[in-house]
GROMACS .gro file of C-alpha atoms in nm:
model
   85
    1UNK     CA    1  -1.524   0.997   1.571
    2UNK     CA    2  -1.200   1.061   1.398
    3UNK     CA    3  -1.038   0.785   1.512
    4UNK     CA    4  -1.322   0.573   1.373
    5UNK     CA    5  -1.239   0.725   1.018
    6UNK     CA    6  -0.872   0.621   1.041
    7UNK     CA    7  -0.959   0.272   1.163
    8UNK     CA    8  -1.161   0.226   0.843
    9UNK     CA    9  -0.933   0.397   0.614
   10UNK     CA   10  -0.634   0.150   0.775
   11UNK     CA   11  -0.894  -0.174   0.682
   12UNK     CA   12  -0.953  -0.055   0.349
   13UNK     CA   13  -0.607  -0.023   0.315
   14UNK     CA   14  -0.503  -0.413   0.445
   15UNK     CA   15  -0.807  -0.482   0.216
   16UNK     CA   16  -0.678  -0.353  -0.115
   17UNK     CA   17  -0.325  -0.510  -0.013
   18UNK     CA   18  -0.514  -0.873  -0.003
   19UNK     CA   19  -0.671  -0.806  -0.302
   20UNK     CA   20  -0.313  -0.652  -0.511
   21UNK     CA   21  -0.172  -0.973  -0.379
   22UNK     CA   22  -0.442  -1.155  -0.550
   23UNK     CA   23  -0.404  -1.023  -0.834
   24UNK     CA   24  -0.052  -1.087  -0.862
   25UNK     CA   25  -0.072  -1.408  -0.823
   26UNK     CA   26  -0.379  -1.455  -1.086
   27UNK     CA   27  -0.113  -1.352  -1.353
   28UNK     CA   28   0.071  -1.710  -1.305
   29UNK     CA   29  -0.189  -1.912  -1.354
   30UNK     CA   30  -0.351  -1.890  -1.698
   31UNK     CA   31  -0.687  -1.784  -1.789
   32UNK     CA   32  -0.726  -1.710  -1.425
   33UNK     CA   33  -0.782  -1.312  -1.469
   34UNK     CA   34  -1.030  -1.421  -1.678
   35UNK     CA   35  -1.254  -1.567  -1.480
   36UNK     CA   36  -1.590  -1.414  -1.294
   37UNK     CA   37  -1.337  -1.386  -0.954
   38UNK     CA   38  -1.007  -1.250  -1.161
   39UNK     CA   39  -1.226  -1.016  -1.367
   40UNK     CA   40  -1.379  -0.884  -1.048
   41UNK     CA   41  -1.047  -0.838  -0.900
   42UNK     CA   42  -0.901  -0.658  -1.228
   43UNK     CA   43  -1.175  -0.417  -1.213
   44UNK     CA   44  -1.158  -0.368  -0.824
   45UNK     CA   45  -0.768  -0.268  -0.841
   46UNK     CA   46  -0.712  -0.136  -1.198
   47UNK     CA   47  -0.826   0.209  -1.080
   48UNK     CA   48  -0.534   0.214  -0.799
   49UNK     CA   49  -0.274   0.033  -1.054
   50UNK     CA   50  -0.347   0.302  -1.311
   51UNK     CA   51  -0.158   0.644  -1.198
   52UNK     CA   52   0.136   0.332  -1.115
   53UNK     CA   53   0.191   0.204  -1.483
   54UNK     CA   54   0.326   0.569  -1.580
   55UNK     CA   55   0.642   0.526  -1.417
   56UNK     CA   56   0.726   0.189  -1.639
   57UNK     CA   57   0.826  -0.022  -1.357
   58UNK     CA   58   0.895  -0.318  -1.573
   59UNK     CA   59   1.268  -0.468  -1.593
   60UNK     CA   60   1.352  -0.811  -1.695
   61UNK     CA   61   0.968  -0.889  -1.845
   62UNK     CA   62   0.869  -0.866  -1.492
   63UNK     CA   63   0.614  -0.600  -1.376
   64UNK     CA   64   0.703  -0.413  -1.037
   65UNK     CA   65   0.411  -0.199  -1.076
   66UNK     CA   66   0.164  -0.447  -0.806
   67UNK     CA   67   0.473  -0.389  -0.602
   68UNK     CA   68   0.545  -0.023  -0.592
   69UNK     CA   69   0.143   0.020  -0.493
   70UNK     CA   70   0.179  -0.196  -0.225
   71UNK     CA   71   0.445  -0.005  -0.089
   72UNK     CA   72   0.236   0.302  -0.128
   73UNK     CA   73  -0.001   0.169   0.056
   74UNK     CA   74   0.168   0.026   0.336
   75UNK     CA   75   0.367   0.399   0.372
   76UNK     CA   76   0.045   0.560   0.359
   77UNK     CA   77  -0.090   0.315   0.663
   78UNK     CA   78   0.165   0.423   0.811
   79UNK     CA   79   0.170   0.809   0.777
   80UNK     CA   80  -0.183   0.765   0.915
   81UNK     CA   81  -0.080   0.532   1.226
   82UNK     CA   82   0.183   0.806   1.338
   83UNK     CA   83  -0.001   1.101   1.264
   84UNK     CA   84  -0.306   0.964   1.468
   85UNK     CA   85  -0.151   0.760   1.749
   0.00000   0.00000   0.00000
């Protein structure tokens, strides 16, 4: 049963990479966040980006914020992978 729990935490995990990704690359193309899909995708990662926009991870008018999460994400896959394997 636990290992079930850690299987679906990894998958929600890989999911909310896909969907950071997407919404990094809805910021090049204009009007894009703005649509039904962008919109959806704002409000489905805003609440992980959040705590992230704190540290002010912007330098050279780009935003590293998507980035850092990502990385926390991936290290916490990973913390779970060794700690359950």
């Amino acid at each position: 049963m636990g290992i079930f729990i850690i299987i679906v935490i990894l998958k929600v995990i890989r999911f909310y990479s896909y969907l950071l990704f997407a919404y990094a690359l809805l910021s090049w193309f204009p009007g894009a966040s703005q649509s039904t899909i962008g919109r959806l995708i704002g409000e489905l990662t805003e609440p992980i980006i959040k705590p992230f926009r704190r540290f002010n991870l912007q330098i050279g008018g780009l935003d590293f914020t998507i980035f850092a999460v990502m990385i926390a994400l991936n290290l916490l896959s990973e913390v779970l992978i060794r700690l359950f394997s």
